[in-house]
PDB file of C-alpha atoms and ligand atoms in Angstrom:
ATOM      1  CA  LYS A   4       1.145   8.534 -21.629  1.00  0.00           C
ATOM      2  CA  GLN A   5       4.408  10.246 -21.569  1.00  0.00           C
ATOM      3  CA  ILE A   6       5.524  11.573 -18.015  1.00  0.00           C
ATOM      4  CA  VAL A   7       8.524  13.511 -17.138  1.00  0.00           C
ATOM      5  CA  ILE A   8       9.687  13.646 -13.553  1.00  0.00           C
ATOM      6  CA  LEU A   9      11.413  16.525 -11.774  1.00  0.00           C
ATOM      7  CA  ILE A  10      13.517  15.916  -8.648  1.00  0.00           C
ATOM      8  CA  SER A  11      16.028  18.019  -6.404  1.00  0.00           C
ATOM      9  CA  GLY A  12      17.347  15.198  -4.086  1.00  0.00           C
ATOM     10  CA  ARG A  13      16.810  11.604  -3.188  1.00  0.00           C
ATOM     11  CA  GLY A  14      13.857  11.278  -5.318  1.00  0.00           C
ATOM     12  CA  SER A  15      11.764   8.987  -3.241  1.00  0.00           C
ATOM     13  CA  ASN A  16       8.335  10.011  -4.563  1.00  0.00           C
ATOM     14  CA  MET A  17       9.878   9.603  -8.257  1.00  0.00           C
ATOM     15  CA  GLN A  18      10.995   5.840  -7.150  1.00  0.00           C
ATOM     16  CA  ALA A  19       7.420   5.181  -5.814  1.00  0.00           C
ATOM     17  CA  ILE A  20       5.868   6.428  -9.047  1.00  0.00           C
ATOM     18  CA  VAL A  21       8.322   4.277 -11.134  1.00  0.00           C
ATOM     19  CA  GLU A  22       8.093   1.174  -9.057  1.00  0.00           C
ATOM     20  CA  ALA A  23       4.127   1.560  -9.144  1.00  0.00           C
ATOM     21  CA  ARG A  24       4.652   0.473 -12.915  1.00  0.00           C
ATOM     22  CA  ILE A  25       1.371   2.462 -13.789  1.00  0.00           C
ATOM     23  CA  ALA A  26      -0.677   1.002 -16.741  1.00  0.00           C
ATOM     24  CA  GLY A  27      -0.433   3.200 -19.563  1.00  0.00           C
ATOM     25  CA  ALA A  28       2.333   5.431 -18.134  1.00  0.00           C
ATOM     26  CA  GLN A  29       5.743   5.882 -19.976  1.00  0.00           C
ATOM     27  CA  ILE A  30       8.461   7.501 -17.412  1.00  0.00           C
ATOM     28  CA  ALA A  31      10.123   9.500 -20.397  1.00  0.00           C
ATOM     29  CA  ALA A  32      12.603  11.207 -18.301  1.00  0.00           C
ATOM     30  CA  VAL A  33      13.865  12.149 -14.723  1.00  0.00           C
ATOM     31  CA  ILE A  34      15.157  15.702 -14.459  1.00  0.00           C
ATOM     32  CA  SER A  35      17.000  17.436 -11.572  1.00  0.00           C
ATOM     33  CA  ASN A  36      18.032  21.074 -10.943  1.00  0.00           C
ATOM     34  CA  ARG A  37      20.609  19.526  -8.976  1.00  0.00           C
ATOM     35  CA  PRO A  38      23.595  17.551 -10.805  1.00  0.00           C
ATOM     36  CA  ASP A  39      24.181  15.780  -7.323  1.00  0.00           C
ATOM     37  CA  ALA A  40      20.627  14.629  -6.900  1.00  0.00           C
ATOM     38  CA  ALA A  41      20.718  10.977  -5.753  1.00  0.00           C
ATOM     39  CA  GLY A  42      17.650  10.243  -7.694  1.00  0.00           C
ATOM     40  CA  LEU A  43      19.256  10.742 -10.813  1.00  0.00           C
ATOM     41  CA  ALA A  44      21.530   7.773 -10.362  1.00  0.00           C
ATOM     42  CA  TRP A  45      18.688   5.366  -9.179  1.00  0.00           C
ATOM     43  CA  ALA A  46      16.787   6.630 -12.474  1.00  0.00           C
ATOM     44  CA  LYS A  47      19.693   6.107 -14.839  1.00  0.00           C
ATOM     45  CA  ALA A  48      20.522   2.745 -13.065  1.00  0.00           C
ATOM     46  CA  ARG A  49      16.907   1.753 -14.168  1.00  0.00           C
ATOM     47  CA  GLY A  50      17.484   2.714 -17.823  1.00  0.00           C
ATOM     48  CA  ILE A  51      15.533   5.867 -17.662  1.00  0.00           C
ATOM     49  CA  ALA A  52      16.609   9.039 -19.394  1.00  0.00           C
ATOM     50  CA  THR A  53      18.119  11.734 -16.791  1.00  0.00           C
ATOM     51  CA  LEU A  54      18.987  15.019 -17.400  1.00  0.00           C
ATOM     52  CA  ALA A  55      20.707  17.521 -14.591  1.00  0.00           C
ATOM     53  CA  LEU A  56      20.249  21.458 -15.197  1.00  0.00           C
ATOM     54  CA  ASP A  57      22.264  23.204 -12.507  1.00  0.00           C
ATOM     55  CA  HIS A  58      20.209  26.219 -11.756  1.00  0.00           C
ATOM     56  CA  LYS A  59      23.295  27.968 -10.806  1.00  0.00           C
ATOM     57  CA  GLN A  60      24.371  28.243 -14.294  1.00  0.00           C
ATOM     58  CA  TYR A  61      21.754  30.328 -15.133  1.00  0.00           C
ATOM     59  CA  ALA A  62      21.704  34.274 -14.896  1.00  0.00           C
ATOM     60  CA  SER A  63      18.167  34.373 -14.072  1.00  0.00           C
ATOM     61  CA  ARG A  64      14.995  32.260 -12.787  1.00  0.00           C
ATOM     62  CA  GLU A  65      13.301  32.891 -16.272  1.00  0.00           C
ATOM     63  CA  ASP A  66      16.427  31.629 -18.018  1.00  0.00           C
ATOM     64  CA  PHE A  67      16.431  28.428 -15.929  1.00  0.00           C
ATOM     65  CA  ASP A  68      12.718  27.822 -16.297  1.00  0.00           C
ATOM     66  CA  ALA A  69      13.042  28.426 -20.135  1.00  0.00           C
ATOM     67  CA  ALA A  70      15.859  25.800 -20.460  1.00  0.00           C
ATOM     68  CA  MET A  71      13.939  23.522 -18.248  1.00  0.00           C
ATOM     69  CA  GLN A  72      10.769  23.918 -20.460  1.00  0.00           C
ATOM     70  CA  ALA A  73      12.824  23.219 -23.443  1.00  0.00           C
ATOM     71  CA  ALA A  74      14.191  20.334 -22.050  1.00  0.00           C
ATOM     72  CA  ILE A  75      10.875  18.948 -20.818  1.00  0.00           C
ATOM     73  CA  ASP A  76       9.397  19.439 -23.846  1.00  0.00           C
ATOM     74  CA  ALA A  77      11.705  17.416 -25.933  1.00  0.00           C
ATOM     75  CA  PHE A  78      10.015  14.687 -24.297  1.00  0.00           C
ATOM     76  CA  GLN A  79       6.620  15.625 -25.164  1.00  0.00           C
ATOM     77  CA  PRO A  80       5.038  14.817 -22.091  1.00  0.00           C
ATOM     78  CA  ASP A  81       1.465  14.512 -21.181  1.00  0.00           C
ATOM     79  CA  LEU A  82       2.314  14.927 -17.706  1.00  0.00           C
ATOM     80  CA  VAL A  83       4.988  16.661 -15.578  1.00  0.00           C
ATOM     81  CA  VAL A  84       5.545  15.275 -11.825  1.00  0.00           C
ATOM     82  CA  LEU A  85       7.474  17.525  -9.342  1.00  0.00           C
ATOM     83  CA  ALA A  86       8.502  14.939  -6.693  1.00  0.00           C
ATOM     84  CA  GLY A  87      10.731  16.776  -4.154  1.00  0.00           C
ATOM     85  CA  PHE A  88      11.592  19.228  -6.736  1.00  0.00           C
ATOM     86  CA  MET A  89      12.709  22.229  -4.509  1.00  0.00           C
ATOM     87  CA  ARG A  90      12.544  25.344  -6.900  1.00  0.00           C
ATOM     88  CA  ILE A  91       9.820  28.131  -7.085  1.00  0.00           C
ATOM     89  CA  LEU A  92       8.605  28.298 -10.960  1.00  0.00           C
ATOM     90  CA  THR A  93       7.739  31.266 -12.834  1.00  0.00           C
ATOM     91  CA  PRO A  94       4.297  32.117 -13.944  1.00  0.00           C
ATOM     92  CA  ALA A  95       5.264  31.668 -17.513  1.00  0.00           C
ATOM     93  CA  PHE A  96       6.565  27.966 -16.882  1.00  0.00           C
ATOM     94  CA  THR A  97       3.284  27.175 -14.662  1.00  0.00           C
ATOM     95  CA  ARG A  98       1.045  28.565 -17.191  1.00  0.00           C
ATOM     96  CA  HIS A  99       2.700  26.574 -20.139  1.00  0.00           C
ATOM     97  CA  TYR A 100       2.045  23.234 -17.973  1.00  0.00           C
ATOM     98  CA  ALA A 101      -1.543  24.346 -16.822  1.00  0.00           C
ATOM     99  CA  GLY A 102      -3.565  21.226 -16.067  1.00  0.00           C
ATOM    100  CA  ARG A 103      -0.743  18.928 -16.614  1.00  0.00           C
ATOM    101  CA  MET A 104       1.679  19.572 -13.867  1.00  0.00           C
ATOM    102  CA  LEU A 105       1.534  17.743 -10.448  1.00  0.00           C
ATOM    103  CA  ASN A 106       3.498  18.444  -7.148  1.00  0.00           C
ATOM    104  CA  ILE A 107       3.203  16.911  -3.787  1.00  0.00           C
ATOM    105  CA  HIS A 108       3.642  19.200  -0.673  1.00  0.00           C
ATOM    106  CA  PRO A 109       4.169  17.556   2.759  1.00  0.00           C
ATOM    107  CA  SER A 110       1.329  19.331   4.748  1.00  0.00           C
ATOM    108  CA  LEU A 111      -2.548  19.352   4.495  1.00  0.00           C
ATOM    109  CA  LEU A 112      -3.020  22.363   2.079  1.00  0.00           C
ATOM    110  CA  PRO A 113      -4.017  25.017   2.693  1.00  0.00           C
ATOM    111  CA  ALA A 114      -2.349  24.886   5.889  1.00  0.00           C
ATOM    112  CA  PHE A 115       1.498  25.157   5.955  1.00  0.00           C
ATOM    113  CA  PRO A 116       2.392  26.322   2.472  1.00  0.00           C
ATOM    114  CA  GLY A 117       6.004  26.554   2.148  1.00  0.00           C
ATOM    115  CA  LEU A 118       9.181  25.215   3.938  1.00  0.00           C
ATOM    116  CA  HIS A 119       9.693  23.431   7.406  1.00  0.00           C
ATOM    117  CA  THR A 120       5.881  22.020   7.353  1.00  0.00           C
ATOM    118  CA  HIS A 121       6.532  19.199  10.044  1.00  0.00           C
ATOM    119  CA  GLN A 122       8.299  21.490  12.346  1.00  0.00           C
ATOM    120  CA  ARG A 123       5.280  23.958  11.845  1.00  0.00           C
ATOM    121  CA  ALA A 124       2.604  21.463  12.371  1.00  0.00           C
ATOM    122  CA  ILE A 125       4.181  20.308  15.691  1.00  0.00           C
ATOM    123  CA  GLU A 126       4.765  23.781  17.014  1.00  0.00           C
ATOM    124  CA  ALA A 127       1.260  24.731  16.245  1.00  0.00           C
ATOM    125  CA  GLY A 128       0.058  21.541  18.303  1.00  0.00           C
ATOM    126  CA  CYS A 129      -1.463  20.009  15.482  1.00  0.00           C
ATOM    127  CA  LYS A 130      -3.120  16.314  16.015  1.00  0.00           C
ATOM    128  CA  LEU A 131      -2.992  15.442  12.315  1.00  0.00           C
ATOM    129  CA  ALA A 132      -0.410  16.316   9.506  1.00  0.00           C
ATOM    130  CA  GLY A 133      -0.189  14.903   6.175  1.00  0.00           C
ATOM    131  CA  CYS A 134       0.451  15.382   2.514  1.00  0.00           C
ATOM    132  CA  THR A 135      -1.375  17.038  -0.583  1.00  0.00           C
ATOM    133  CA  VAL A 136      -0.909  16.245  -4.188  1.00  0.00           C
ATOM    134  CA  HIS A 137      -2.241  19.209  -6.280  1.00  0.00           C
ATOM    135  CA  PHE A 138      -2.021  20.806  -9.670  1.00  0.00           C
ATOM    136  CA  VAL A 139       0.520  23.533 -10.052  1.00  0.00           C
ATOM    137  CA  THR A 140      -0.534  27.054 -10.694  1.00  0.00           C
ATOM    138  CA  ALA A 141       1.457  30.229 -10.540  1.00  0.00           C
ATOM    139  CA  GLU A 142       0.335  30.607  -6.624  1.00  0.00           C
ATOM    140  CA  LEU A 143       3.017  28.483  -4.888  1.00  0.00           C
ATOM    141  CA  ASP A 144       1.662  25.493  -3.053  1.00  0.00           C
ATOM    142  CA  HIS A 145      -2.227  26.609  -3.765  1.00  0.00           C
ATOM    143  CA  GLY A 146      -3.179  24.703  -6.907  1.00  0.00           C
ATOM    144  CA  PRO A 147      -6.460  22.445  -7.074  1.00  0.00           C
ATOM    145  CA  ILE A 148      -5.795  19.790  -4.704  1.00  0.00           C
ATOM    146  CA  ALA A 149      -6.340  16.161  -6.380  1.00  0.00           C
ATOM    147  CA  ALA A 150      -5.612  13.898  -2.827  1.00  0.00           C
ATOM    148  CA  GLN A 151      -4.542  14.206   0.549  1.00  0.00           C
ATOM    149  CA  ALA A 152      -3.701  11.753   3.336  1.00  0.00           C
ATOM    150  CA  ALA A 153      -3.583  12.475   7.077  1.00  0.00           C
ATOM    151  CA  VAL A 154      -1.621  10.967   9.840  1.00  0.00           C
ATOM    152  CA  PRO A 155      -1.480  11.561  13.586  1.00  0.00           C
ATOM    153  CA  VAL A 156       1.025  13.924  15.159  1.00  0.00           C
ATOM    154  CA  LEU A 157       2.396  11.990  18.227  1.00  0.00           C
ATOM    155  CA  ASP A 158       3.415  13.769  21.503  1.00  0.00           C
ATOM    156  CA  ASN A 159       7.169  12.690  21.071  1.00  0.00           C
ATOM    157  CA  ASP A 160       7.198  13.443  17.319  1.00  0.00           C
ATOM    158  CA  THR A 161      10.272  15.391  16.005  1.00  0.00           C
ATOM    159  CA  PRO A 162      10.000  16.980  12.421  1.00  0.00           C
ATOM    160  CA  ASP A 163      11.949  13.737  11.174  1.00  0.00           C
ATOM    161  CA  SER A 164       9.638  11.296  12.930  1.00  0.00           C
ATOM    162  CA  LEU A 165       6.668  13.038  11.556  1.00  0.00           C
ATOM    163  CA  ALA A 166       8.172  13.524   7.981  1.00  0.00           C
ATOM    164  CA  ALA A 167       8.941   9.639   8.074  1.00  0.00           C
ATOM    165  CA  ARG A 168       5.157   9.025   8.699  1.00  0.00           C
ATOM    166  CA  VAL A 169       3.964  11.393   6.201  1.00  0.00           C
ATOM    167  CA  VAL A 170       6.276  10.258   3.491  1.00  0.00           C
ATOM    168  CA  GLN A 171       4.831   6.652   3.480  1.00  0.00           C
ATOM    169  CA  GLU A 172       1.616   8.221   2.741  1.00  0.00           C
ATOM    170  CA  GLU A 173       3.345  10.332  -0.094  1.00  0.00           C
ATOM    171  CA  HIS A 174       4.306   7.234  -1.855  1.00  0.00           C
ATOM    172  CA  ARG A 175       0.957   5.783  -1.583  1.00  0.00           C
ATOM    173  CA  ILE A 176      -1.286   8.918  -2.722  1.00  0.00           C
ATOM    174  CA  TYR A 177       1.015  10.109  -5.461  1.00  0.00           C
ATOM    175  CA  PRO A 178       1.161   7.102  -7.720  1.00  0.00           C
ATOM    176  CA  ALA A 179      -2.528   6.919  -7.325  1.00  0.00           C
ATOM    177  CA  VAL A 180      -3.047  10.445  -8.675  1.00  0.00           C
ATOM    178  CA  VAL A 181      -0.688   9.867 -11.520  1.00  0.00           C
ATOM    179  CA  ALA A 182      -2.460   6.631 -12.429  1.00  0.00           C
ATOM    180  CA  ALA A 183      -5.966   8.554 -12.264  1.00  0.00           C
ATOM    181  CA  PHE A 184      -4.496  11.274 -14.481  1.00  0.00           C
ATOM    182  CA  VAL A 185      -3.197   8.606 -16.966  1.00  0.00           C
ATOM    183  CA  ALA A 186      -6.612   7.039 -17.086  1.00  0.00           C
ATOM    184  CA  GLY A 187      -8.069  10.394 -17.824  1.00  0.00           C
ATOM    185  CA  LYS A 188     -10.120  10.369 -14.406  1.00  0.00           C
ATOM    186  CA  LEU A 189      -9.270  13.425 -13.298  1.00  0.00           C
ATOM    187  CA  GLN A 190     -11.753  16.348 -13.777  1.00  0.00           C
ATOM    188  CA  ILE A 191     -10.494  20.057 -12.646  1.00  0.00           C
ATOM    189  CA  ASN A 192     -13.668  22.229 -11.759  1.00  0.00           C
ATOM    190  CA  GLY A 193     -11.602  25.586 -10.326  1.00  0.00           C
ATOM    191  CA  LEU A 194     -10.046  24.599  -7.406  1.00  0.00           C
ATOM    192  CA  ARG A 195     -11.858  21.336  -7.078  1.00  0.00           C
ATOM    193  CA  VAL A 196     -10.659  18.032  -8.534  1.00  0.00           C
ATOM    194  CA  GLN A 197     -12.997  15.148  -8.970  1.00  0.00           C
ATOM    195  CA  ILE A 198     -11.673  11.524  -9.644  1.00  0.00           C
ATOM    196  CA  GLN A 199     -13.780   9.301 -11.657  1.00  0.00           C
ATOM    197  CA  ASP A 200     -13.928   5.901  -9.611  1.00  0.00           C
TER     198      ASP A 200
HETATM  199  C1  GRF B  19       9.120  15.163   0.691  1.00  0.00           C
HETATM  200  O1  GRF B  19       8.744  15.447   2.033  1.00  0.00           O
HETATM  201  C2  GRF B  19       8.268  15.630  -0.365  1.00  0.00           C
HETATM  202  O2  GRF B  19       6.913  16.082   0.299  1.00  0.00           O
HETATM  203  C3  GRF B  19       8.670  17.232  -0.725  1.00  0.00           C
HETATM  204  O3  GRF B  19      10.147  16.972  -0.774  1.00  0.00           O
HETATM  205  C4  GRF B  19      10.478  15.791   0.327  1.00  0.00           C
HETATM  206  C5  GRF B  19      11.380  15.012  -0.593  1.00  0.00           C
HETATM  207  O4  GRF B  19      10.660  14.114  -1.287  1.00  0.00           O
HETATM  208  N1  GRF B  19       8.161  17.381  -1.924  1.00  0.00           N
HETATM  209  P1  GRF B  19      11.385  12.979  -2.443  1.00  0.00           P
HETATM  210  O5  GRF B  19      11.874  12.072  -1.343  1.00  0.00           O
HETATM  211  O6  GRF B  19      12.695  13.875  -2.710  1.00  0.00           O
HETATM  212  O7  GRF B  19      10.635  12.462  -3.127  1.00  0.00           O
END
């Protein structure tokens, strides 16, 4: 199965997926909306095709998404993986990849969609925080949930210390979901996702 991974920064989730060496998965390309994304250099050094489409070069969100879609489809992916990809996607783009585009969000959705999730969890007095891998739909951070992992929020946590605990779980559950998808074990029923064991 061909996989294209989209990043915007360090790409630690992309790295975890590459290093998992998932059977049956071929990382066809790593694409970023930021030419300076550190993950691009990491992927290139491993011989993975990389591409940067600077979203600032496009007149509109629609133009950028159309260019991204053309670039992605050139690799004919079975799965598109958003990994630290910090762009809101147009409904047309999410529709085009319906059922075959995943995202990881650093909260236990549906709690804390959007940004600054760790700070919000701490300020809300949460005892648990975590991450969610979900299929991407037109509604931001609200698609069918494939996997979640919870971590404790400690009294002395800062957003950074909590993020460091959560991201370890991201690097565990994201490769597991990608492997399940590649093995054809994910069944989407409405907002529910069943993973055949
Ligand atoms: C992570 O917190 C991830 O949950 C969010 O972006 C952050 C950076 O991800 N999507 P990465 O290290 O670039 O994969």
